Every structure is written in structure tokens, then in C-alpha cells.
Amino acid sequence: MLEICLPSNIEYLPLVDTICQAFCVWAGVPSGMGDDISMAVIEAATNALVHGNKCDESKKVRAVFEKRGCKIVFSVTDEGSGFDPEKVPSPVDECNLLKDCGRGIYIMKQVMDTVEFEQAKGGGTTIRLAKRISQNSDGRILCIDYGEKRLGMALSDELGITAQPLGKIEAESREVQLKELKKVAEERGVAEVVVGFPLTLKGEVSHAASTVTAFATDLNKHLCLPVVTWDERLSTKQSEKVLIESGMRRKKRKQVVDSVAAAVILQSYLDARRNK
Amino acid sequence: MKIKIRKTESVAIIDLSGKLMGGPDADVFKETIRGLIQEGYKKVLVNLHKVPWVNSTGLGILIAGYTTLKREGGTLKLTHVTDRIESILMITKLGTIFESFSDEEVALKSFESS
């Protein structure tokens, strides 16, 4: 992670460009993509300096550059009083094309995969920009064993060989589930998500399947990552068996069975993928 | 941003160099355009050969110049646009507003018909 702190003066923008370009080279961004990414980061910095901090040099702009798995993420934070990004009209509408401002957010959205705005309670806005820089699955794979109240999670290593249990999320609200999963995906450098798909023992689609399909679709939209479903038959029973064999007591088994089930599903997915 | 001005009989050529990023540069550019209009130059060619990139506020400077000249019945065109500037013009659809040329002679000739 690289962090820089700038006084609110546009004279520093070329420095942001230079640092961003160097970061892109370091992070292995494909050649040709660095200029566009830098264009978006310069816009985030311009927005923070000019609109957020109103060019008041006593206020600072913080920029954080991170590589997370196969994504790069930039966060730019100002000390201003905030704004509503939804209220900025589209600069490419015919009637706005000749306006001399209002293009920054549009440029960021065109160049990056995701653009998020976060207003802090005490003032200050963070713009977070993310871009996937590689299609190769060299990030980790997150597996979710879906339950309406609990999501068991497991994570692969970066090479996609082994699966490890990764705890669970206990929440009934879809919004909370997605928010928590996004946090996990960003923190762990997740490149792909596998969701356990409930088939009956005969291999037919079960009643729960439509709920899981809807969940997988939501996940794909919210995380901007590829989401695949994978046969989860027997995973919970198999993981109970694994835990009983390991001598774990019933109460403790109940706490970890969801994430172990996710690990069983993920290991089966990883093995099948390797043997393809 | 630095500005140098060359003039033909009917076209003023503004050679810009450095970064086009808004701030005080906006006023300098605006004054330059106003001065040219007062001298009777309403056809302006902006040479971006020595401008490596612009940001959205820099685009705002060019747009303001363009609209000022249009109001006076004139026009503003671009020449020697770098790849990075080409990209931002394309993304913002301003490529449809600014006529842009890679060759100064061709650019100057294009004013004859306008």
C-alpha cells in the first residue's frame, strides 16, 4: 500500500500523475492501461482539491494506492463538506456538452470498473476507484455456503490449490450480507466467487436453488466479480463427518460447520478445475 | 501552462505548453482569447503539441474559449493532440465539438472554408 498526502493546490496534480503511473508499472498494469487509470485518479484528486477542499492549502488530500489480488484500488479523501454525486448531471447530454465543468465523475466511471463515494460523519469525502487489471485467476477464490441466516465462507490460496474455512456471516438482510461479503472480497484480494448450489441427491434442481441463483446474481452485481455456482450436495454432511472424526465437540461443531461446508465445496471446485 | 501566440492574416495560433489543469490558467487563457477577439481574430487554432495531458478542469478552459469565440461568430480548433488528450476528448464526447488536426497547414486551410 502506498499513501500520499497533498496540500490542496492543483500544482501537485502532475505529481499525482507521476506517482500513479509508477504505481501502475509496479502493480503490473498492462501497458496502455496506465494512462487511462491515471486520468481517472487525476480526476478524483482534482475533485478533492478543487471541489472538496476548495483549493484551501491548509486542507489536505490523502491518496492511497493499493493492489488487491488482480485489482488495483485507489482511495482519495478530502476534508470538504461533501456533495451528492447523484445530483451531478450527465456531461455528455447534448445540453451539457458545452458546460465548462462537471466531467470528473463521468470520466472516473468510464475508465474504472467501480467508483464509490463515502461521506464521513465529521466531514470529508472518500472516492474509491477500482479496476481489474488481469483476467487471469491469480487472486483468491471465495466460496459461500448459502443459508438464509448464515453464510459459511471459505477461501482458496492464491494459486487456487487448497481451500480453508473462513468463518461465517450471520445476517438475514441481503444488504448487510452483500456489504460484509464485499468487505471480505476487498480485504482478501478475491478474484472469483463460488456459491454452493443445492441439487437434490438425484441431481435435480432443488426448491432452494432459485434463492441461491438470485443471491449469486446480486453478488455478481455488487462485487463486480465472476460468480459461479457449484454442486454442494453432501457438503454439510461431509463436513460434519470431518469434524466428528477430528474429535470436535457438538457445540463447537455447530459453530464451524458452515465454513467447513464452504471449504468442502470449494475444494471440490478447485480439484475439478485443476483436473479439467 | 505557458502561452505563445503566432498570427497569420486571419488565424491566431496559440502554442500551449505544460499542463492544462484549470486554476489561474483558466483566467490567463480567457484573457488571451478576449485580447485576440479585440484585435479582430475570431479564428483560433490551439496547438497542444507540448501539452502532455489535460484534466476535466483543463477541458473546461478549452470549452470556455470555444464558446466565447462561437458567440462572436468565430471558432476554436485543435492541432497536435497527444494520445492522452485524444482519449479524454473521446470519453467526454468533446471530440464531436472540437475539430482536431495533426498537421498545422491542413488546420489553417480548414479555416478558409469556415
Short mmCIF file of C-alpha atoms in Angstrom, two decimals:
data_model
loop_
_atom_site.label_atom_id
_atom_site.label_comp_id
_atom_site.label_asym_id
_atom_site.label_seq_id
_atom_site.Cartn_x
_atom_site.Cartn_y
_atom_site.Cartn_z
CA MET A 1 0.00 0.00 0.00
CA LEU A 2 1.24 3.46 -0.88
CA GLU A 3 -0.15 6.59 0.77
CA ILE A 4 0.49 10.21 -0.15
CA CYS A 5 -0.72 13.45 1.40
CA LEU A 6 -1.02 16.61 -0.71
CA PRO A 7 -1.73 20.26 0.05
CA SER A 8 -4.82 21.48 -1.84
CA ASN A 9 -3.08 23.06 -4.81
CA ILE A 10 -3.55 21.90 -8.39
CA GLU A 11 0.19 22.34 -8.97
CA TYR A 12 0.54 18.93 -7.28
CA LEU A 13 -1.60 17.12 -9.88
CA PRO A 14 1.38 16.30 -12.15
CA LEU A 15 2.97 14.62 -9.12
CA VAL A 16 -0.18 12.50 -8.68
CA ASP A 17 0.13 11.53 -12.35
CA THR A 18 3.80 10.55 -11.99
CA ILE A 19 3.18 8.51 -8.82
CA CYS A 20 0.10 6.85 -10.30
CA GLN A 21 1.94 5.87 -13.49
CA ALA A 22 4.84 4.46 -11.45
CA PHE A 23 2.41 2.55 -9.22
CA CYS A 24 0.68 1.06 -12.29
CA VAL A 25 4.04 -0.20 -13.61
CA TRP A 26 4.87 -1.67 -10.20
CA ALA A 27 1.43 -3.31 -9.92
CA GLY A 28 1.82 -4.95 -13.35
CA VAL A 29 -0.94 -2.96 -15.05
CA PRO A 30 -0.92 -3.90 -18.77
CA SER A 31 0.80 -1.24 -20.87
CA GLY A 32 -1.64 1.19 -22.37
CA MET A 33 -3.99 0.96 -19.38
CA GLY A 34 -1.83 3.15 -17.11
CA ASP A 35 -2.66 6.43 -18.90
CA ASP A 36 -6.41 5.89 -18.58
CA ILE A 37 -6.15 4.83 -14.93
CA SER A 38 -4.04 7.88 -14.20
CA MET A 39 -6.68 10.02 -15.95
CA ALA A 40 -9.31 8.72 -13.50
CA VAL A 41 -7.06 9.17 -10.46
CA ILE A 42 -6.21 12.74 -11.53
CA GLU A 43 -9.96 13.42 -11.74
CA ALA A 44 -10.50 12.06 -8.21
CA ALA A 45 -7.63 14.25 -6.97
CA THR A 46 -8.92 17.30 -8.91
CA ASN A 47 -12.35 16.76 -7.39
CA ALA A 48 -10.88 16.56 -3.88
CA LEU A 49 -8.59 19.61 -4.31
CA VAL A 50 -10.93 21.91 -6.18
CA HIS A 51 -14.46 20.95 -5.12
CA GLY A 52 -13.81 19.21 -1.78
CA ASN A 53 -11.13 21.41 -0.22
CA LYS A 54 -11.87 24.48 -2.39
CA CYS A 55 -8.10 24.85 -3.00
CA ASP A 56 -7.60 25.76 0.68
CA GLU A 57 -3.94 24.76 1.14
CA SER A 58 -4.37 24.24 4.88
CA LYS A 59 -6.60 21.29 3.99
CA LYS A 60 -5.03 18.08 2.78
CA VAL A 61 -5.91 15.41 0.25
CA ARG A 62 -4.92 11.83 1.03
CA ALA A 63 -4.47 9.33 -1.77
CA VAL A 64 -3.99 5.62 -1.13
CA PHE A 65 -2.82 3.24 -3.87
CA GLU A 66 -3.37 -0.49 -3.32
CA LYS A 67 -3.04 -3.72 -5.23
CA ARG A 68 -5.61 -6.25 -4.05
CA GLY A 69 -5.29 -9.56 -5.85
CA CYS A 70 -5.96 -8.91 -9.51
CA LYS A 71 -7.48 -5.47 -8.82
CA ILE A 72 -5.97 -2.09 -8.12
CA VAL A 73 -7.81 0.25 -5.79
CA PHE A 74 -7.31 4.00 -5.29
CA SER A 75 -8.89 5.96 -2.44
CA VAL A 76 -8.80 9.76 -2.48
CA THR A 77 -10.04 11.60 0.61
CA ASP A 78 -10.66 15.33 1.08
CA GLU A 79 -11.65 17.44 4.09
CA GLY A 80 -14.61 19.17 2.45
CA SER A 81 -18.26 19.25 3.41
CA GLY A 82 -19.32 16.61 0.88
CA PHE A 83 -21.60 16.52 -2.12
CA ASP A 84 -24.24 14.33 -3.70
CA PRO A 85 -22.70 12.58 -6.73
CA GLU A 86 -26.20 11.65 -7.94
CA LYS A 87 -27.00 15.33 -8.43
CA VAL A 88 -24.22 15.90 -10.96
CA PRO A 89 -25.90 15.92 -14.38
CA SER A 90 -24.51 13.82 -17.23
CA PRO A 91 -21.90 15.93 -19.04
CA VAL A 92 -22.46 14.08 -22.32
CA ASP A 93 -26.12 15.08 -22.61
CA GLU A 94 -26.47 17.47 -25.54
CA CYS A 95 -27.50 20.35 -23.28
CA ASN A 96 -24.44 19.93 -21.01
CA LEU A 97 -21.79 19.25 -23.62
CA LEU A 98 -20.59 22.86 -23.68
CA LYS A 99 -20.54 23.39 -19.93
CA ASP A 100 -17.06 24.11 -18.65
CA CYS A 101 -17.31 21.82 -15.60
CA GLY A 102 -18.96 18.63 -14.29
CA ARG A 103 -16.99 15.97 -16.21
CA GLY A 104 -14.79 14.49 -13.43
CA ILE A 105 -17.13 11.82 -12.04
CA TYR A 106 -18.21 10.79 -15.52
CA ILE A 107 -14.57 10.28 -16.59
CA MET A 108 -13.84 8.18 -13.47
CA LYS A 109 -16.88 5.99 -14.13
CA GLN A 110 -15.96 5.49 -17.78
CA VAL A 111 -12.40 4.42 -17.01
CA MET A 112 -12.73 2.38 -13.80
CA ASP A 113 -14.81 -0.72 -13.01
CA THR A 114 -16.26 0.72 -9.82
CA VAL A 115 -16.47 4.24 -8.36
CA GLU A 116 -17.77 4.63 -4.82
CA PHE A 117 -18.35 7.66 -2.66
CA GLU A 118 -18.22 7.62 1.10
CA GLN A 119 -19.05 10.63 3.26
CA ALA A 120 -17.53 10.61 6.74
CA LYS A 121 -19.72 11.81 9.62
CA GLY A 122 -17.26 14.52 10.68
CA GLY A 123 -16.89 15.82 7.10
CA GLY A 124 -14.67 14.70 4.25
CA THR A 125 -15.43 12.55 1.25
CA THR A 126 -13.60 9.48 0.02
CA ILE A 127 -13.78 8.47 -3.62
CA ARG A 128 -12.77 4.85 -4.11
CA LEU A 129 -11.83 3.71 -7.62
CA ALA A 130 -11.17 0.09 -8.54
CA LYS A 131 -10.09 -1.61 -11.73
CA ARG A 132 -9.46 -5.23 -12.54
CA ILE A 133 -6.05 -5.43 -14.20
CA SER A 134 -5.85 -9.09 -15.05
CA GLN A 135 -8.33 -11.65 -16.33
CA ASN A 136 -6.15 -14.46 -15.01
CA SER A 137 -7.43 -16.04 -11.89
CA ASP A 138 -4.33 -15.23 -9.87
CA GLY A 139 -6.40 -13.89 -6.99
CA ARG A 140 -8.09 -15.96 -4.33
CA ILE A 141 -11.40 -17.73 -4.74
CA LEU A 142 -14.07 -17.16 -2.11
CA CYS A 143 -16.69 -19.85 -1.59
CA ILE A 144 -20.03 -19.27 0.09
CA ASP A 145 -22.27 -21.94 1.55
CA TYR A 146 -25.56 -20.06 1.39
CA GLY A 147 -28.11 -20.20 4.18
CA GLU A 148 -30.87 -17.66 4.77
CA LYS A 149 -29.48 -16.69 8.16
CA ARG A 150 -25.86 -17.76 7.88
CA LEU A 151 -23.29 -17.65 5.12
CA GLY A 152 -20.39 -20.06 5.60
CA MET A 153 -17.22 -18.89 3.88
CA ALA A 154 -14.01 -20.49 2.67
CA LEU A 155 -11.04 -19.07 0.83
CA SER A 156 -8.51 -20.58 -1.55
CA ASP A 157 -4.80 -19.82 -1.61
CA GLU A 158 -3.60 -17.52 -4.39
CA LEU A 159 -2.73 -20.43 -6.67
CA GLY A 160 -6.19 -21.96 -6.31
CA ILE A 161 -4.98 -25.28 -4.89
CA THR A 162 -6.27 -25.56 -1.33
CA ALA A 163 -9.42 -24.35 0.46
CA GLN A 164 -9.51 -23.11 4.06
CA PRO A 165 -12.60 -22.31 6.17
CA LEU A 166 -13.06 -18.56 6.73
CA GLY A 167 -15.77 -18.14 9.35
CA LYS A 168 -19.34 -17.10 8.70
CA ILE A 169 -21.56 -14.06 8.27
CA GLU A 170 -24.70 -14.09 10.37
CA ALA A 171 -27.23 -11.70 8.84
CA GLU A 172 -30.69 -12.06 7.35
CA SER A 173 -30.72 -8.79 5.41
CA ARG A 174 -29.41 -9.20 1.87
CA GLU A 175 -27.98 -5.69 2.00
CA VAL A 176 -25.91 -6.49 5.09
CA GLN A 177 -24.81 -9.83 3.62
CA LEU A 178 -23.59 -8.15 0.42
CA LYS A 179 -21.84 -5.36 2.29
CA GLU A 180 -19.99 -7.80 4.52
CA LEU A 181 -19.04 -10.01 1.58
CA LYS A 182 -17.74 -7.02 -0.36
CA LYS A 183 -15.53 -6.13 2.58
CA VAL A 184 -14.17 -9.67 2.76
CA ALA A 185 -13.59 -9.78 -1.02
CA GLU A 186 -11.69 -6.49 -0.99
CA GLU A 187 -9.61 -7.28 2.07
CA ARG A 188 -8.64 -10.74 0.85
CA GLY A 189 -7.96 -9.93 -2.82
CA VAL A 190 -10.74 -12.17 -4.12
CA ALA A 191 -10.86 -12.66 -7.91
CA GLU A 192 -13.78 -15.09 -8.20
CA VAL A 193 -16.68 -16.30 -6.09
CA VAL A 194 -18.13 -19.80 -5.90
CA VAL A 195 -21.59 -20.29 -4.42
CA GLY A 196 -22.73 -23.75 -3.32
CA PHE A 197 -25.69 -24.79 -5.49
CA PRO A 198 -28.28 -27.06 -3.92
CA LEU A 199 -29.16 -30.04 -6.12
CA THR A 200 -31.21 -32.97 -4.79
CA LEU A 201 -29.43 -36.28 -4.24
CA LYS A 202 -30.79 -37.38 -7.63
CA GLY A 203 -29.01 -34.41 -9.19
CA GLU A 204 -32.18 -32.39 -9.81
CA VAL A 205 -32.57 -28.68 -9.09
CA SER A 206 -33.98 -28.26 -5.58
CA HIS A 207 -36.53 -25.73 -4.29
CA ALA A 208 -33.76 -23.68 -2.65
CA ALA A 209 -31.98 -23.32 -5.99
CA SER A 210 -33.88 -20.25 -7.18
CA THR A 211 -33.00 -18.40 -3.95
CA VAL A 212 -29.32 -19.26 -4.46
CA THR A 213 -29.44 -18.19 -8.12
CA ALA A 214 -30.92 -14.82 -7.10
CA PHE A 215 -28.23 -14.48 -4.42
CA ALA A 216 -25.47 -15.28 -6.96
CA THR A 217 -26.87 -12.64 -9.36
CA ASP A 218 -26.94 -9.99 -6.60
CA LEU A 219 -23.41 -10.95 -5.64
CA ASN A 220 -22.14 -10.58 -9.20
CA LYS A 221 -23.66 -7.11 -9.49
CA HIS A 222 -22.48 -5.89 -6.11
CA LEU A 223 -18.93 -7.29 -6.12
CA CYS A 224 -18.22 -6.88 -9.86
CA LEU A 225 -16.55 -10.30 -9.78
CA PRO A 226 -17.31 -13.50 -11.67
CA VAL A 227 -19.67 -15.72 -9.65
CA VAL A 228 -20.13 -19.44 -10.38
CA THR A 229 -22.42 -21.94 -8.73
CA TRP A 230 -21.14 -25.38 -7.75
CA ASP A 231 -22.88 -28.57 -6.67
CA GLU A 232 -22.99 -28.57 -2.87
CA ARG A 233 -24.62 -31.98 -2.33
CA LEU A 234 -23.46 -33.66 0.84
CA SER A 235 -21.08 -30.86 1.73
CA THR A 236 -22.67 -30.17 5.13
CA LYS A 237 -22.95 -33.87 5.99
CA GLN A 238 -19.42 -34.46 4.76
CA SER A 239 -18.10 -31.60 6.85
CA GLU A 240 -19.95 -32.87 9.96
CA LYS A 241 -18.21 -36.18 9.39
CA VAL A 242 -14.83 -34.48 9.01
CA LEU A 243 -15.40 -32.59 12.25
CA ILE A 244 -16.62 -35.65 14.19
CA GLU A 245 -13.57 -37.56 13.01
CA SER A 246 -11.39 -34.71 14.23
CA GLY A 247 -12.93 -35.21 17.71
CA MET A 248 -14.64 -31.80 17.88
CA ARG A 249 -17.49 -31.45 20.39
CA ARG A 250 -21.07 -30.95 19.12
CA LYS A 251 -21.34 -27.30 20.30
CA LYS A 252 -18.09 -26.28 18.64
CA ARG A 253 -19.03 -28.31 15.52
CA LYS A 254 -22.18 -26.24 15.15
CA GLN A 255 -20.13 -23.04 15.15
CA VAL A 256 -17.75 -24.04 12.39
CA VAL A 257 -19.79 -26.42 10.24
CA ASP A 258 -20.91 -23.68 7.79
CA SER A 259 -17.39 -22.57 6.91
CA VAL A 260 -16.13 -26.15 6.76
CA ALA A 261 -19.02 -26.95 4.39
CA ALA A 262 -17.91 -23.99 2.25
CA ALA A 263 -14.35 -25.35 2.30
CA VAL A 264 -15.58 -28.79 1.18
CA ILE A 265 -17.49 -27.22 -1.74
CA LEU A 266 -14.53 -25.03 -2.67
CA GLN A 267 -12.04 -27.93 -2.53
CA SER A 268 -14.31 -29.93 -4.85
CA TYR A 269 -14.47 -26.94 -7.24
CA LEU A 270 -10.68 -26.42 -7.15
CA ASP A 271 -9.99 -30.14 -7.75
CA ALA A 272 -12.42 -30.25 -10.69
CA ARG A 273 -10.89 -27.09 -12.16
CA ARG A 274 -7.37 -28.48 -11.88
CA ASN A 275 -8.35 -31.79 -13.47
CA LYS A 276 -10.11 -30.14 -16.41
CA MET B 1 0.88 26.42 -18.64
CA LYS B 2 2.74 28.77 -20.98
CA ILE B 3 1.20 30.60 -23.90
CA LYS B 4 2.86 31.84 -27.12
CA ILE B 5 0.90 33.44 -29.91
CA ARG B 6 1.62 33.41 -33.63
CA LYS B 7 -0.64 35.07 -36.16
CA THR B 8 -1.45 34.60 -39.81
CA GLU B 9 -3.64 37.06 -41.67
CA SER B 10 -6.87 35.69 -40.24
CA VAL B 11 -5.95 32.95 -37.77
CA ALA B 12 -4.31 33.24 -34.37
CA ILE B 13 -2.29 30.19 -33.32
CA ILE B 14 -1.93 29.65 -29.58
CA ASP B 15 1.04 27.42 -28.72
CA LEU B 16 0.37 25.98 -25.29
CA SER B 17 2.99 24.16 -23.25
CA GLY B 18 2.91 22.47 -19.87
CA LYS B 19 -0.10 21.04 -18.06
CA LEU B 20 -3.60 22.31 -18.73
CA MET B 21 -5.27 21.89 -15.35
CA GLY B 22 -7.54 24.83 -14.58
CA GLY B 23 -6.93 27.21 -11.68
CA PRO B 24 -5.19 30.50 -12.61
CA ASP B 25 -4.55 29.15 -16.13
CA ALA B 26 -8.28 29.49 -16.84
CA ASP B 27 -8.17 33.28 -16.41
CA VAL B 28 -4.96 33.62 -18.42
CA PHE B 29 -6.45 31.68 -21.33
CA LYS B 30 -9.74 33.59 -21.15
CA GLU B 31 -7.88 36.94 -21.25
CA THR B 32 -5.82 35.74 -24.20
CA ILE B 33 -8.96 34.84 -26.17
CA ARG B 34 -10.61 38.17 -25.26
CA GLY B 35 -7.48 40.05 -26.38
CA LEU B 36 -7.47 38.21 -29.71
CA ILE B 37 -11.15 38.97 -30.30
CA GLN B 38 -10.47 42.66 -29.61
CA GLU B 39 -7.69 42.57 -32.21
CA GLY B 40 -10.17 41.09 -34.66
CA TYR B 41 -9.03 37.45 -34.51
CA LYS B 42 -12.02 35.16 -34.20
CA LYS B 43 -10.43 32.07 -35.73
CA VAL B 44 -8.15 30.40 -33.22
CA LEU B 45 -6.02 27.28 -33.54
CA VAL B 46 -4.74 25.83 -30.27
CA ASN B 47 -1.53 23.85 -30.68
CA LEU B 48 -1.31 21.15 -27.97
CA HIS B 49 1.98 19.65 -29.14
CA LYS B 50 3.69 20.47 -25.83
CA VAL B 51 0.74 19.65 -23.57
CA PRO B 52 1.13 16.03 -22.40
CA TRP B 53 -2.30 15.75 -20.76
CA VAL B 54 -5.33 17.70 -19.56
CA ASN B 55 -7.82 17.03 -16.80
CA SER B 56 -11.53 17.91 -16.72
CA THR B 57 -10.83 21.45 -15.49
CA GLY B 58 -8.31 21.86 -18.31
CA LEU B 59 -11.01 20.76 -20.75
CA GLY B 60 -13.21 23.44 -19.17
CA ILE B 61 -10.64 26.07 -20.22
CA LEU B 62 -10.77 24.94 -23.85
CA ILE B 63 -14.58 24.75 -23.78
CA ALA B 64 -14.84 28.28 -22.34
CA GLY B 65 -12.57 29.56 -25.14
CA TYR B 66 -14.63 27.72 -27.73
CA THR B 67 -17.98 29.11 -26.51
CA THR B 68 -16.59 32.68 -26.23
CA LEU B 69 -15.38 32.56 -29.84
CA LYS B 70 -18.60 30.91 -31.07
CA ARG B 71 -20.63 33.74 -29.53
CA GLU B 72 -18.58 36.19 -31.59
CA GLY B 73 -19.14 34.14 -34.74
CA GLY B 74 -15.66 32.63 -34.61
CA THR B 75 -14.29 29.19 -33.85
CA LEU B 76 -11.57 27.30 -31.98
CA LYS B 77 -9.82 24.22 -33.38
CA LEU B 78 -7.08 21.96 -32.05
CA THR B 79 -3.87 20.67 -33.51
CA HIS B 80 -1.21 18.13 -32.42
CA VAL B 81 -3.46 16.47 -29.86
CA THR B 82 -1.49 13.86 -27.84
CA ASP B 83 -2.88 10.34 -27.33
CA ARG B 84 -3.81 11.08 -23.73
CA ILE B 85 -5.75 14.20 -24.71
CA GLU B 86 -7.39 12.32 -27.57
CA SER B 87 -8.56 9.74 -25.02
CA ILE B 88 -10.16 12.28 -22.68
CA LEU B 89 -11.82 14.07 -25.62
CA MET B 90 -13.26 10.78 -26.79
CA ILE B 91 -14.52 9.72 -23.34
CA THR B 92 -16.23 13.08 -22.76
CA LYS B 93 -17.60 13.18 -26.32
CA LEU B 94 -15.86 16.53 -26.85
CA GLY B 95 -14.25 15.05 -29.95
CA THR B 96 -17.58 15.91 -31.58
CA ILE B 97 -17.18 19.58 -30.59
CA PHE B 98 -13.52 20.25 -31.31
CA GLU B 99 -12.22 19.86 -34.83
CA SER B 100 -8.75 18.46 -34.45
CA PHE B 101 -5.82 18.17 -36.88
CA SER B 102 -2.42 16.54 -36.83
CA ASP B 103 -0.98 18.97 -39.37
CA GLU B 104 -0.90 22.73 -38.85
CA GLU B 105 -1.04 23.56 -42.56
CA VAL B 106 -4.16 21.44 -43.03
CA ALA B 107 -5.69 23.01 -39.93
CA LEU B 108 -5.02 26.55 -41.21
CA LYS B 109 -6.51 25.70 -44.61
CA SER B 110 -9.67 24.37 -42.92
CA PHE B 111 -10.38 27.89 -41.59
CA GLU B 112 -10.51 29.25 -45.14
CA SER B 113 -13.73 27.39 -45.85
CA SER B 114 -15.31 28.24 -42.49
#
